[in-house]
């Protein structure tokens, strides 16, 4: 598939057909995010999406999954998404599962019923970035949505019967507010109750405002032990009815993949063992992305 610029997708979409229906992110101002620094947001014309679908049908690998790129596919109107999902079903009848990133702004105008109708057309999983449950930290990061809006949007996704995956960022509050960040993030995740929560470790990206703050001494990134303490506190405050909690991204110091609530106590004891030096951590050169 011909793609415009570099494409970012969740690790679990590694085998998916990548279909660009928007480019970049319509916000593109989060202080920590370098994903689309050089890629102005735009909607890909329907004719170009049709061409990409024809290419995928004729030459692509016959994956059963499609991931709608880039960072903001759900910003499209419900009518446009309905046409898009219908076209995917027509052109790629072997596809049974379609996923995308989503945020509170793009989901806000869409009702539960509209989202449920999109689910009926093959939409399966929405990946949302909560980043933190601490509003002060979220505002400092210039995220467009509030914590309350993100939580409400996530709950709406679940009510529509869609699978919800939520990402949070260890280290985002620096060394000053790490505990509040960890506790409130666990609480917000509990309210959203996703099928999957993923805790990534903040990596400072050159060219972003947060990287500039760090260089200027205005932001302190927690070291490995601080990140682990944060993970432990966050996990202790996360109460999912039934879901995966993943901290196994390449950025993490101690790879963990657990089912909640079943594995929580075991995971907390593993983190404790790592904090006391009984389990080795991933070295920085292995974590580097
Ligand atoms: S974190 Fe998400 S919403 Fe923020 S700029 Fe990056 S892609 Fe856009």
Coordinates of C-alpha atoms and ligand atoms in Angstrom, one line a residue:
X1 CA 0.0 0.0 0.0
X2 CA 1.4 3.5 -0.9
X3 CA 1.4 5.6 2.2
X4 CA 2.0 9.3 2.7
X5 CA 4.7 10.1 5.2
X6 CA 5.5 7.9 8.1
X7 CA 2.6 6.1 9.6
X8 CA 2.0 5.4 13.3
X9 CA -0.3 2.6 14.4
X10 CA -0.8 0.6 17.6
X11 CA 1.5 -2.4 18.0
X12 CA -1.6 -4.7 17.9
X13 CA -2.4 -3.5 14.4
X14 CA 1.0 -4.7 13.0
X15 CA -0.7 -7.1 10.6
X16 CA -3.5 -4.7 9.6
X17 CA -4.0 -3.2 6.1
X18 CA -3.2 0.5 6.7
X19 CA -5.7 2.8 5.0
X20 CA -5.0 6.5 5.2
X21 CA -8.3 8.4 5.3
X22 CA -6.9 11.4 7.0
X23 CA -3.3 12.6 7.3
X24 CA -1.8 13.9 10.5
X25 CA -3.8 15.0 13.5
X26 CA -6.3 17.9 13.6
X27 CA -4.9 19.1 16.9
X28 CA -1.2 18.4 16.5
X29 CA -0.3 20.6 19.5
X30 CA 0.3 18.2 22.4
X31 CA 3.6 19.2 24.1
X32 CA 5.0 15.6 24.2
X33 CA 3.9 14.4 20.7
X34 CA 6.2 14.4 17.7
X35 CA 4.0 12.0 15.7
X36 CA 2.9 14.5 13.0
X37 CA 5.2 17.5 13.5
X38 CA 5.9 17.7 9.8
X39 CA 2.6 16.5 8.5
X40 CA -0.2 19.1 8.3
X41 CA -3.7 17.7 8.9
X42 CA -5.9 17.0 5.9
X43 CA -8.7 14.7 4.9
X44 CA -7.8 12.3 2.1
X45 CA -10.3 12.7 -0.8
X46 CA -12.7 9.8 -1.2
X47 CA -11.4 9.1 -4.7
X48 CA -7.9 8.6 -3.4
X49 CA -9.2 6.3 -0.6
X50 CA -11.1 4.3 -3.3
X51 CA -7.9 3.9 -5.3
X52 CA -6.1 2.7 -2.2
X53 CA -8.9 0.2 -1.6
X54 CA -8.6 -1.1 -5.2
X55 CA -4.8 -1.5 -4.7
X56 CA -5.3 -3.4 -1.4
X57 CA -7.8 -5.7 -3.1
X58 CA -5.6 -6.4 -6.1
X59 CA -2.1 -6.4 -4.6
X60 CA -2.4 -6.3 -0.7
X61 CA -2.0 -9.0 1.8
X62 CA -5.4 -10.4 2.6
X63 CA -5.5 -9.4 6.3
X64 CA -8.8 -9.6 8.0
X65 CA -8.1 -6.3 9.7
X66 CA -7.9 -2.7 8.5
X67 CA -6.5 0.2 10.5
X68 CA -7.8 3.7 9.5
X69 CA -4.8 6.1 9.6
X70 CA -3.5 8.6 10.5
X71 CA -4.2 10.0 14.0
X72 CA -7.7 11.2 13.6
X73 CA -9.9 9.1 11.3
X74 CA -12.9 9.5 13.6
X75 CA -13.0 13.2 12.9
X76 CA -14.8 12.3 9.7
X77 CA -18.6 12.8 9.8
X78 CA -20.8 9.8 10.6
X79 CA -22.1 9.9 7.0
X80 CA -18.6 9.9 5.5
X81 CA -17.6 7.0 7.9
X82 CA -20.7 5.1 6.9
X83 CA -19.7 5.4 3.2
X84 CA -16.1 4.5 4.0
X85 CA -17.0 1.4 6.0
X86 CA -19.5 0.3 3.4
X87 CA -16.8 0.7 0.7
X88 CA -14.3 -1.4 2.7
X89 CA -16.9 -4.2 3.0
X90 CA -17.6 -4.1 -0.7
X91 CA -14.0 -3.9 -1.9
X92 CA -12.3 -6.1 0.8
X93 CA -15.0 -8.7 1.8
X94 CA -12.4 -10.7 3.7
X95 CA -12.0 -7.8 6.3
X96 CA -14.0 -8.4 9.5
X97 CA -12.4 -5.9 11.9
X98 CA -11.7 -2.1 11.3
X99 CA -10.0 0.0 13.9
X100 CA -8.9 3.6 14.4
X101 CA -7.5 6.2 16.8
X102 CA -10.1 8.4 18.4
X103 CA -10.3 11.4 20.7
X104 CA -13.1 13.1 22.7
X105 CA -13.5 16.0 20.1
X106 CA -14.0 13.6 17.2
X107 CA -16.4 11.4 19.2
X108 CA -18.3 14.3 20.9
X109 CA -20.8 14.9 18.0
X110 CA -21.4 11.2 17.4
X111 CA -24.2 9.6 19.4
X112 CA -24.1 6.1 20.9
X113 CA -26.6 5.0 18.3
X114 CA -24.4 6.4 15.5
X115 CA -21.3 4.6 16.9
X116 CA -23.3 1.4 17.2
X117 CA -24.4 1.7 13.6
X118 CA -20.7 2.1 12.6
X119 CA -19.9 -1.0 14.6
X120 CA -22.6 -2.8 12.6
X121 CA -20.5 -1.9 9.5
X122 CA -17.3 -3.4 10.8
X123 CA -15.8 -0.8 13.1
X124 CA -14.4 -2.8 16.0
X125 CA -11.8 -1.1 18.2
X126 CA -11.1 2.6 19.0
X127 CA -7.8 3.5 20.5
X128 CA -7.9 6.6 22.7
X129 CA -5.0 8.5 24.4
X130 CA -6.0 9.5 27.9
X131 CA -2.3 10.2 28.7
X132 CA -3.1 11.2 32.3
X133 CA -6.1 11.4 34.6
X134 CA -4.7 14.6 36.2
X135 CA -6.3 17.6 34.6
X136 CA -3.4 19.9 35.6
X137 CA -0.9 17.7 33.8
X138 CA -3.2 17.3 30.8
X139 CA -3.6 21.1 30.5
X140 CA 0.1 21.6 30.9
X141 CA 0.6 19.2 28.0
X142 CA -1.8 21.3 25.8
X143 CA -4.1 18.3 25.1
X144 CA -7.3 19.6 23.5
X145 CA -9.7 17.4 25.5
X146 CA -10.3 17.5 29.2
X147 CA -10.0 14.4 31.4
X148 CA -13.8 14.5 31.9
X149 CA -14.4 14.6 28.2
X150 CA -12.1 11.7 27.5
X151 CA -13.6 9.6 30.2
X152 CA -17.1 10.3 28.9
X153 CA -16.1 9.6 25.3
X154 CA -14.6 6.3 26.3
X155 CA -17.7 5.3 28.2
X156 CA -19.7 6.2 25.1
X157 CA -17.5 4.0 23.0
X158 CA -18.2 1.1 25.3
X159 CA -21.9 1.7 25.4
X160 CA -21.9 1.5 21.6
X161 CA -20.5 -2.0 21.9
X162 CA -17.1 -1.1 20.4
X163 CA -13.8 -2.4 21.9
X164 CA -12.0 0.4 23.8
X165 CA -8.2 0.6 24.2
X166 CA -6.7 3.4 26.2
X167 CA -3.1 4.7 26.3
X168 CA -1.5 6.5 29.3
X169 CA 2.0 7.9 29.7
X170 CA 4.3 7.2 32.6
X171 CA 6.5 10.1 33.4
X172 CA 4.2 12.8 31.9
X173 CA 3.8 14.8 35.2
X174 CA 7.6 14.8 35.7
X175 CA 9.0 14.3 39.2
X176 CA 6.8 16.9 40.8
X177 CA 3.3 15.5 40.4
X178 CA 4.0 11.9 39.6
X179 CA 2.0 10.5 42.4
X180 CA -1.1 12.6 41.7
X181 CA -0.7 11.7 38.0
X182 CA -0.5 8.0 38.8
X183 CA -3.5 7.9 41.2
X184 CA -5.8 10.0 39.0
X185 CA -4.8 8.1 35.9
X186 CA -5.7 4.8 37.6
X187 CA -9.0 6.4 38.7
X188 CA -9.8 7.6 35.2
X189 CA -8.9 4.3 33.7
X190 CA -11.3 2.6 36.2
X191 CA -14.1 4.9 35.1
X192 CA -13.4 4.2 31.4
X193 CA -13.1 0.5 32.1
X194 CA -11.5 -0.3 28.7
X195 CA -10.9 -3.8 27.3
X196 CA -7.3 -2.8 27.1
X197 CA -5.1 -0.2 28.9
X198 CA -1.6 0.4 27.8
X199 CA 1.0 2.3 29.9
X200 CA 3.8 3.6 27.8
X201 CA 6.9 5.3 29.2
X202 CA 7.3 8.9 28.1
X203 CA 10.1 9.3 25.5
X204 CA 11.2 12.9 24.9
X205 CA 11.0 13.7 21.2
X206 CA 13.4 16.4 19.8
X207 CA 11.4 19.2 18.3
X208 CA 8.5 19.0 20.7
X209 CA 7.8 21.7 23.4
X210 CA 8.3 19.2 26.2
X211 CA 11.7 18.3 24.9
X212 CA 12.6 22.0 24.9
X213 CA 11.3 22.3 28.5
X214 CA 13.5 19.4 29.5
X215 CA 16.5 20.8 27.8
X216 CA 15.9 24.2 29.6
X217 CA 15.5 22.5 33.0
X218 CA 11.7 23.2 33.2
X219 CA 10.7 19.6 33.1
X220 CA 12.3 16.7 35.1
X221 CA 11.8 13.2 33.6
X222 CA 11.6 10.6 36.3
X223 CA 14.4 8.0 36.2
X224 CA 13.7 4.2 35.9
X225 CA 12.8 3.7 39.6
X226 CA 10.5 6.7 39.5
X227 CA 8.8 5.3 36.4
X228 CA 8.3 2.0 38.2
X229 CA 6.9 3.6 41.3
X230 CA 4.5 5.5 39.1
X231 CA 3.5 2.3 37.4
X232 CA 2.9 0.5 40.7
X233 CA 0.8 3.4 42.1
X234 CA -1.2 3.6 38.8
X235 CA -1.8 -0.1 38.7
X236 CA -2.9 -0.2 42.4
X237 CA -5.5 2.5 41.6
X238 CA -6.7 0.8 38.4
X239 CA -9.8 -1.3 38.8
X240 CA -11.0 -2.8 35.6
X241 CA -14.0 -5.1 35.6
X242 CA -12.1 -7.3 33.1
X243 CA -9.3 -6.2 30.8
X244 CA -5.7 -6.3 29.7
X245 CA -3.2 -3.9 31.3
X246 CA -0.1 -3.7 29.1
X247 CA 3.2 -2.1 30.1
X248 CA 5.2 -4.1 27.5
X249 CA 5.8 -1.4 25.0
X250 CA 9.4 -1.0 23.8
X251 CA 9.6 2.2 25.9
X252 CA 9.0 0.4 29.2
X253 CA 11.6 -0.5 31.8
X254 CA 9.8 -3.7 33.0
X255 CA 7.7 -5.4 30.4
X256 CA 4.4 -6.5 31.9
X257 CA 1.2 -7.9 30.3
X258 CA -1.5 -8.8 32.7
X259 CA -5.2 -9.5 32.9
X260 CA -7.1 -7.5 35.5
X261 CA -8.2 -8.0 38.1
X262 CA -6.7 -11.5 38.1
X263 CA -3.0 -10.6 37.8
X264 CA -2.8 -7.4 39.7
X265 CA -1.2 -8.6 43.0
X266 CA 1.3 -10.7 41.1
X267 CA 2.3 -7.7 38.9
X268 CA 2.6 -5.4 42.0
X269 CA 5.0 -7.9 43.6
X270 CA 7.0 -8.1 40.4
X271 CA 7.3 -4.3 40.3
X272 CA 8.4 -4.4 44.0
X273 CA 11.0 -7.0 43.1
X274 CA 12.3 -4.8 40.3
X275 CA 12.4 -1.7 42.6
X276 CA 14.5 -3.7 45.1
X277 CA 16.9 -4.8 42.4
X278 CA 15.8 -8.5 42.3
X279 CA 14.6 -8.3 38.7
X280 CA 16.7 -6.5 36.1
X281 CA 15.3 -3.6 34.1
X282 CA 15.6 -3.1 30.4
X283 CA 18.7 -0.9 29.8
X284 CA 18.2 2.4 28.0
X285 CA 19.9 1.4 24.8
X286 CA 17.4 -1.5 24.4
X287 CA 14.5 0.8 25.2
X288 CA 15.6 3.5 22.7
X289 CA 13.0 3.6 19.9
Ligands
LIG1 S1 -1.0 13.1 21.1 FE1 -2.7 12.6 19.7 S2 -4.0 14.4 19.8 FE2 -2.0 15.0 20.7 S3 -0.9 15.9 18.9 FE3 -0.3 13.7 19.1 S4 -1.7 12.6 17.7 FE4 -2.6 14.7 18.1

